[in-house]
């Protein structure tokens, strides 16, 4: 009946890259971060790719899916994606226990497999139709360039560990960013210095500070220092819901004109859900609220919207999926909200995913999060997109516009295979700084 290319091969390739000792509520980033590449080949000679965070669960779901995908036509991509979604739902039907070690990204895991399959299929479909993925989403391509923000972290002293962090040794003619991103940065001045280097290298107009690390008052001072140095910038802080509602209100109520919006300042407490406390925070401070913690699927989103708890959903295509996140963008545009995008450490396939998502978002968007500046230089594709002038510009190619560099993929895959800990666990590096350190979503990482 139909005549679209058939999928002839599906590969699930876990890969690892280097990271800096970035601090967040869950601890310190390990010297390695891990991702999964999903690679589909069709009988028209095209290769479709997607990237997702690497976890054993997602690897298994994808590997189990191979016999269901190979041999199918890309023309039934919607059905292939929804069948995986249904199988995924079956597996996740049992309510998940909320464990004491439950970290922000644990919420998202089981959606990653569906999202990465959809991305690789969209990439194939785009190549078949000779159109960029952005043209296949919702209203089609709305812009050629997508604004991204400078995502800043406090950085711990890697020399207190025996882990294999890169030292970022200064090299003749190299931009200072490549050195600074590996060095300790725990003071306001050091974070401002990081922002200056990132701004100089990538042209950022806006910044986000990852909080939940030091006392809230100290983090707010860092925000003030950033705003003083970059008065035109939109600045936000994200303590990943570690502040109490009262604390969040008292820290932020006088920050109008300094904080443009606040990301997950507080969360569930005393019998109230995070959606309820964010709604109260918004009413009490009048500051716009962004989230990647309490509106991560349609049911959560409906509660968040009914409570008027959020202004900026950070719709990450790695768990909303490209099309799901695009629908959030459409909803934002129609309802007076603003689309943003969450990220985790990622390679350059994900960078292209963010670019296409942003390019297809109708209306105004807030600059997207991306961790790419911490990884830039470790590409897995030929000619990765560049952040210039604080923006990601789409290339002219169809699909996602990426071509894997299989030598680089092979090295990153070998690196993954050699790892003892393959799933993200920020407690490992953190325990070098504080013996026996354990995650507590309500206590800043270093306030122990
Ligand atoms: O906005 C966020 O919550 C994030 O970017 C989540 C990430 O996992 C971040 O906390 C990190 O990289 O440590
Ligand atoms: Mg966040």
XYZ file of C-alpha atoms and ligand atoms in Angstrom:
462
model
C 0.000 0.000 0.000
C 2.603 2.520 1.017
C 6.047 3.044 -0.281
C 8.289 4.487 2.397
C 11.755 3.127 3.218
C 12.070 0.088 5.465
C 14.224 0.032 8.561
C 16.950 -2.535 8.032
C 19.060 -2.052 11.139
C 18.684 -0.669 14.661
C 21.696 -0.148 16.901
C 21.639 0.962 20.514
C 25.054 2.383 21.370
C 25.845 3.598 24.871
C 28.642 6.166 24.929
C 30.568 8.134 27.549
C 32.306 11.503 27.535
C 34.216 13.656 29.996
C 32.610 16.082 32.391
C 33.754 18.651 34.954
C 33.101 18.358 38.677
C 29.867 20.340 38.507
C 27.838 20.623 41.693
C 24.092 20.271 42.034
C 21.561 19.047 44.578
C 22.399 15.419 43.748
C 26.140 15.808 44.428
C 29.042 16.353 42.041
C 29.158 15.278 38.417
C 31.443 12.315 37.897
C 34.369 12.713 35.490
C 32.326 10.714 32.955
C 28.768 11.248 31.761
C 26.893 8.647 29.734
C 24.383 8.791 26.892
C 22.716 6.410 24.456
C 22.735 6.793 20.697
C 19.926 5.122 18.811
C 20.919 4.535 15.196
C 18.390 3.410 12.586
C 19.336 2.545 9.005
C 16.814 2.263 6.203
C 16.907 0.663 2.771
C 17.071 4.075 1.116
C 20.578 4.384 2.541
C 19.697 6.907 5.246
C 20.813 6.807 8.862
C 18.545 8.271 11.549
C 19.916 9.120 14.976
C 18.651 10.094 18.403
C 20.383 10.666 21.728
C 19.110 10.008 25.259
C 20.484 9.890 28.793
C 21.994 6.452 29.439
C 20.457 4.208 32.034
C 20.236 0.453 32.208
C 16.433 0.719 32.030
C 16.430 2.695 28.791
C 19.099 0.468 27.255
C 16.971 -2.573 27.982
C 13.723 -1.067 26.677
C 15.461 -0.080 23.438
C 17.318 -3.336 22.975
C 14.082 -5.291 23.566
C 12.395 -3.099 20.949
C 14.790 -4.026 18.109
C 12.722 -6.955 16.724
C 9.604 -4.735 16.740
C 11.278 -1.994 14.725
C 13.549 -3.683 12.191
C 11.660 -4.551 8.997
C 9.034 -1.824 9.516
C 8.391 1.089 7.181
C 9.147 4.572 8.390
C 5.674 5.561 7.102
C 4.168 3.955 10.220
C 6.488 5.826 12.567
C 3.601 7.108 14.706
C 2.458 3.571 15.340
C 5.992 2.359 16.096
C 6.403 5.123 18.659
C 3.021 4.605 20.283
C 3.510 0.814 20.413
C 6.768 1.336 22.318
C 4.970 3.828 24.533
C 2.298 1.224 25.310
C 4.882 -1.467 26.067
C 6.712 1.081 28.212
C 3.486 1.957 30.066
C 2.856 -1.733 30.750
C 6.282 -2.006 32.325
C 5.771 1.132 34.367
C 2.184 0.448 35.418
C 3.218 -0.289 38.977
C 3.511 2.960 40.941
C 7.159 3.739 41.574
C 8.177 4.014 45.207
C 9.523 7.459 46.102
C 12.894 6.480 47.463
C 14.936 8.630 49.803
C 17.597 8.831 47.087
C 15.130 9.984 44.449
C 16.837 12.610 42.315
C 15.286 15.077 39.860
C 16.174 13.089 36.770
C 14.793 9.802 38.140
C 11.359 11.130 37.210
C 12.132 11.139 33.551
C 13.798 7.842 32.860
C 11.116 5.678 31.377
C 10.114 8.292 28.798
C 13.629 8.493 27.361
C 13.307 5.337 25.265
C 10.146 6.461 23.494
C 11.599 9.920 22.904
C 14.828 8.679 21.368
C 13.025 6.272 19.049
C 10.770 9.080 17.859
C 13.789 11.317 17.221
C 15.631 8.743 15.113
C 12.450 8.085 13.101
C 11.886 11.801 12.560
C 15.469 12.032 11.351
C 14.824 9.267 8.794
C 11.499 10.784 7.752
C 13.087 14.198 7.306
C 15.741 12.710 5.064
C 13.117 10.810 3.073
C 11.123 14.028 2.548
C 14.277 16.135 2.173
C 13.111 18.449 4.959
C 14.616 19.402 8.305
C 12.979 17.830 11.368
C 11.785 21.315 12.385
C 9.485 21.280 9.320
C 7.866 18.044 10.516
C 6.928 19.418 13.928
C 3.639 21.227 14.661
C 3.608 24.518 12.782
C 6.880 23.795 10.925
C 10.072 25.836 11.040
C 9.483 29.201 12.691
C 13.068 30.444 12.985
C 16.562 29.555 11.843
C 18.343 30.412 15.086
C 17.499 29.342 18.620
C 18.667 31.356 21.644
C 20.415 29.343 24.377
C 21.606 30.419 27.804
C 24.946 30.137 29.563
C 24.393 27.346 32.075
C 26.690 28.023 35.044
C 27.605 25.729 37.908
C 29.680 25.958 41.040
C 32.630 23.671 40.350
C 34.288 21.555 43.045
C 38.029 20.960 43.322
C 38.638 17.864 41.183
C 42.086 17.521 42.767
C 40.427 16.288 45.944
C 39.529 13.121 44.045
C 41.511 10.421 42.279
C 38.925 10.309 39.469
C 40.036 10.915 35.885
C 38.801 14.485 35.451
C 40.446 16.390 32.602
C 42.802 19.081 33.911
C 42.063 21.594 31.134
C 45.739 22.521 30.972
C 46.178 25.934 29.388
C 47.252 25.683 25.782
C 48.789 28.329 23.591
C 46.119 30.075 21.546
C 43.221 28.245 23.182
C 40.282 30.176 24.579
C 40.434 30.496 28.409
C 37.012 28.818 28.680
C 38.609 25.428 27.924
C 40.851 25.858 30.946
C 38.394 27.473 33.338
C 35.650 24.899 32.861
C 37.822 22.328 34.651
C 38.949 24.497 37.590
C 37.368 24.973 40.984
C 34.773 27.771 41.040
C 33.114 28.156 44.408
C 33.034 31.933 44.910
C 30.910 34.694 43.363
C 34.002 36.013 41.588
C 34.915 32.646 40.134
C 31.384 32.079 38.836
C 31.378 35.556 37.295
C 34.730 34.748 35.702
C 33.223 31.560 34.224
C 30.301 33.590 32.892
C 32.685 36.108 31.334
C 34.670 33.405 29.587
C 31.509 31.601 28.398
C 30.052 34.896 27.201
C 33.222 35.744 25.334
C 33.391 32.314 23.703
C 29.717 31.675 22.943
C 28.156 35.147 23.037
C 25.514 34.355 25.661
C 23.057 37.074 26.523
C 21.447 35.172 29.414
C 22.570 32.936 32.254
C 21.291 30.277 34.606
C 22.999 29.387 37.869
C 22.576 25.854 39.168
C 21.833 26.162 42.890
C 21.037 23.740 45.693
C 24.734 23.634 46.498
C 25.529 26.417 49.007
C 23.230 28.216 51.436
C 20.411 29.943 49.524
C 21.604 33.390 50.700
C 25.040 32.740 49.186
C 23.579 31.587 45.883
C 21.400 34.695 45.729
C 24.559 36.777 46.226
C 26.144 34.997 43.254
C 23.058 35.882 41.224
C 23.436 39.519 42.272
C 27.101 39.462 41.263
C 26.193 38.041 37.849
C 23.528 40.683 37.316
C 25.944 43.431 38.343
C 28.436 42.207 35.746
C 25.808 41.546 33.042
C 23.050 44.114 33.668
C 21.256 43.352 30.398
C 21.152 39.578 30.963
C 18.091 37.583 31.934
C 19.282 35.592 34.928
C 17.703 32.636 36.701
C 18.660 30.304 39.529
C 17.664 26.658 39.908
C 18.018 25.066 43.354
C 16.061 22.006 42.154
C 13.296 22.496 44.733
C 15.683 22.270 47.686
C 14.487 25.508 49.335
C 11.400 25.455 51.521
C 8.500 27.635 50.359
C 9.146 30.172 53.131
C 12.838 30.273 52.374
C 12.240 30.597 48.631
C 9.869 33.527 49.196
C 12.226 35.317 51.528
C 15.231 34.774 49.221
C 13.462 35.894 46.056
C 10.839 38.470 47.015
C 13.239 41.409 46.616
C 14.875 40.070 43.478
C 12.635 41.783 40.909
C 14.823 43.248 38.204
C 17.630 40.855 39.139
C 16.054 37.445 38.667
C 14.025 37.358 35.447
C 12.438 34.087 36.536
C 13.140 31.383 39.094
C 13.405 27.682 38.355
C 11.942 25.148 40.801
C 12.649 27.310 43.858
C 10.677 24.949 46.115
C 8.893 21.627 45.936
C 6.698 19.223 47.831
C 6.602 19.837 51.578
C 4.352 19.330 54.577
C 1.689 17.472 52.647
C 1.618 19.997 49.775
C 2.740 19.078 46.283
C 5.425 20.984 44.402
C 2.704 22.342 42.122
C 0.904 23.811 45.121
C 4.029 25.352 46.657
C 5.134 26.846 43.327
C 1.681 28.398 42.888
C 2.021 29.969 46.340
C 5.554 31.126 45.551
C 4.313 32.819 42.394
C 1.492 34.579 44.221
C 3.754 35.702 47.048
C 6.637 37.010 44.925
C 5.090 37.840 41.556
C 8.133 36.261 39.907
C 7.692 33.947 36.919
C 8.451 30.286 37.607
C 10.118 27.719 35.355
C 10.120 23.996 36.021
C 11.538 20.712 34.909
C 10.406 18.963 38.077
C 6.654 19.148 38.487
C 5.107 19.263 35.007
C 6.872 16.470 33.167
C 3.930 14.612 31.690
C 0.392 15.529 30.618
C -1.238 14.638 33.923
C 1.284 16.671 35.919
C 0.983 19.481 33.382
C -2.795 19.641 33.743
C -2.501 19.981 37.529
C 0.259 22.591 37.186
C -1.861 24.660 34.790
C -5.024 24.391 36.873
C -3.104 25.703 39.857
C -1.426 28.439 37.818
C 1.841 27.124 39.259
C 4.190 27.757 36.340
C 5.038 30.212 33.568
C 7.884 28.461 31.772
C 7.652 24.700 31.250
C 11.139 23.432 30.406
C 9.977 20.839 27.907
C 12.961 18.606 27.317
C 12.577 16.541 24.134
C 14.500 13.707 25.798
C 11.476 12.893 27.942
C 8.608 14.844 26.377
C 9.818 13.640 22.943
C 10.364 16.087 20.077
C 6.694 16.148 19.147
C 5.476 16.216 22.760
C 7.749 19.163 23.551
C 6.591 20.894 20.386
C 2.977 20.524 21.517
C 3.953 22.133 24.828
C 5.368 24.988 22.746
C 2.059 25.357 20.907
C 0.166 25.305 24.180
C 2.499 27.928 25.664
C 1.987 30.179 22.678
C -1.799 29.890 22.885
C -2.050 30.230 26.658
C 0.408 33.019 27.351
C 3.136 30.785 28.796
C 6.713 30.627 27.549
C 8.482 27.548 26.257
C 11.929 26.745 27.641
C 13.957 23.571 27.540
C 15.731 21.583 30.236
C 18.963 19.720 29.596
C 21.493 17.307 31.042
C 25.083 16.747 29.922
C 24.851 15.757 26.291
C 26.614 15.180 23.015
C 26.006 16.905 19.709
C 23.057 14.795 18.513
C 21.084 16.205 21.446
C 22.329 19.659 20.514
C 20.674 19.229 17.118
C 17.485 17.981 18.837
C 17.321 21.186 20.896
C 17.933 23.295 17.810
C 15.091 21.694 15.828
C 12.729 21.860 18.781
C 13.435 25.556 19.276
C 13.218 26.243 15.553
C 9.697 24.774 15.393
C 8.336 26.485 18.520
C 5.661 29.058 17.717
C 5.792 32.450 19.435
C 8.385 33.690 21.842
C 10.622 31.252 23.678
C 13.012 31.709 26.574
C 16.646 30.832 25.796
C 17.032 27.069 26.065
C 19.227 25.332 28.623
C 22.110 23.338 27.245
C 25.095 21.758 28.981
C 26.984 21.714 25.677
C 29.589 24.273 26.761
C 30.886 21.754 29.318
C 31.301 19.112 26.603
C 32.058 21.131 23.471
C 35.052 19.631 21.648
C 33.936 16.053 22.319
C 31.761 15.693 19.241
C 30.269 12.420 17.983
C 29.105 13.945 14.699
C 30.920 15.605 11.842
C 30.455 19.388 11.855
C 28.373 19.736 15.036
C 26.222 22.844 15.402
C 27.987 25.782 17.050
C 26.750 28.199 19.678
C 27.507 31.655 18.305
C 26.201 34.943 19.602
C 24.207 32.994 22.217
C 22.329 31.106 19.495
C 22.252 27.765 17.727
C 21.729 28.071 13.989
C 20.205 25.145 12.086
C 22.227 23.866 9.147
C 20.822 23.322 5.654
C 20.650 19.538 5.852
C 17.482 17.412 5.928
C 16.418 15.431 9.012
C 18.316 16.345 12.176
C 21.210 17.424 9.993
C 23.783 15.264 11.772
C 26.258 12.721 10.437
C 27.819 10.399 12.983
C 31.597 10.271 13.158
C 31.833 6.514 13.696
C 35.459 6.649 14.851
C 34.514 9.087 17.608
C 31.432 6.991 18.458
C 33.596 3.866 18.714
C 35.969 5.552 21.168
C 33.086 6.909 23.274
C 31.465 3.461 23.266
C 34.688 1.828 24.441
C 34.949 4.457 27.165
C 31.408 3.539 28.280
C 32.234 -0.177 28.307
C 35.216 0.474 30.553
C 33.167 2.309 33.175
C 32.465 0.687 36.484
C 29.417 2.909 37.166
C 27.421 3.325 33.999
C 24.309 5.129 35.256
C 24.591 8.676 36.573
C 25.388 8.814 40.271
C 26.582 12.192 41.540
C 27.102 10.834 45.065
C 30.268 8.999 43.996
C 32.373 12.091 43.345
C 30.654 13.977 46.143
C 31.805 11.450 48.714
C 35.399 12.516 48.064
C 34.419 15.932 49.414
C 32.225 14.814 52.316
C 32.689 11.292 53.568
C 29.477 9.272 53.551
C 27.610 12.086 51.757
C 24.064 11.095 50.770
C 21.483 12.871 48.648
C 18.773 14.797 50.483
C 16.518 16.781 48.158
C 15.857 19.353 50.865
C 19.428 20.050 51.941
C 21.962 21.959 49.875
C 24.791 19.699 48.798
C 27.498 21.424 50.818
C 25.433 22.571 53.804
C 25.948 19.510 55.965
O 17.468 22.135 35.279
C 17.760 21.106 35.827
O 17.119 20.711 36.817
C 18.889 20.356 35.319
O 19.611 20.872 34.488
C 19.122 18.978 35.795
C 20.546 18.530 35.637
O 20.615 17.176 36.022
C 21.505 19.393 36.466
O 21.030 19.479 37.777
C 22.894 18.839 36.453
O 23.431 18.696 35.356
O 23.445 18.614 37.512
Mg 15.874 22.620 36.624
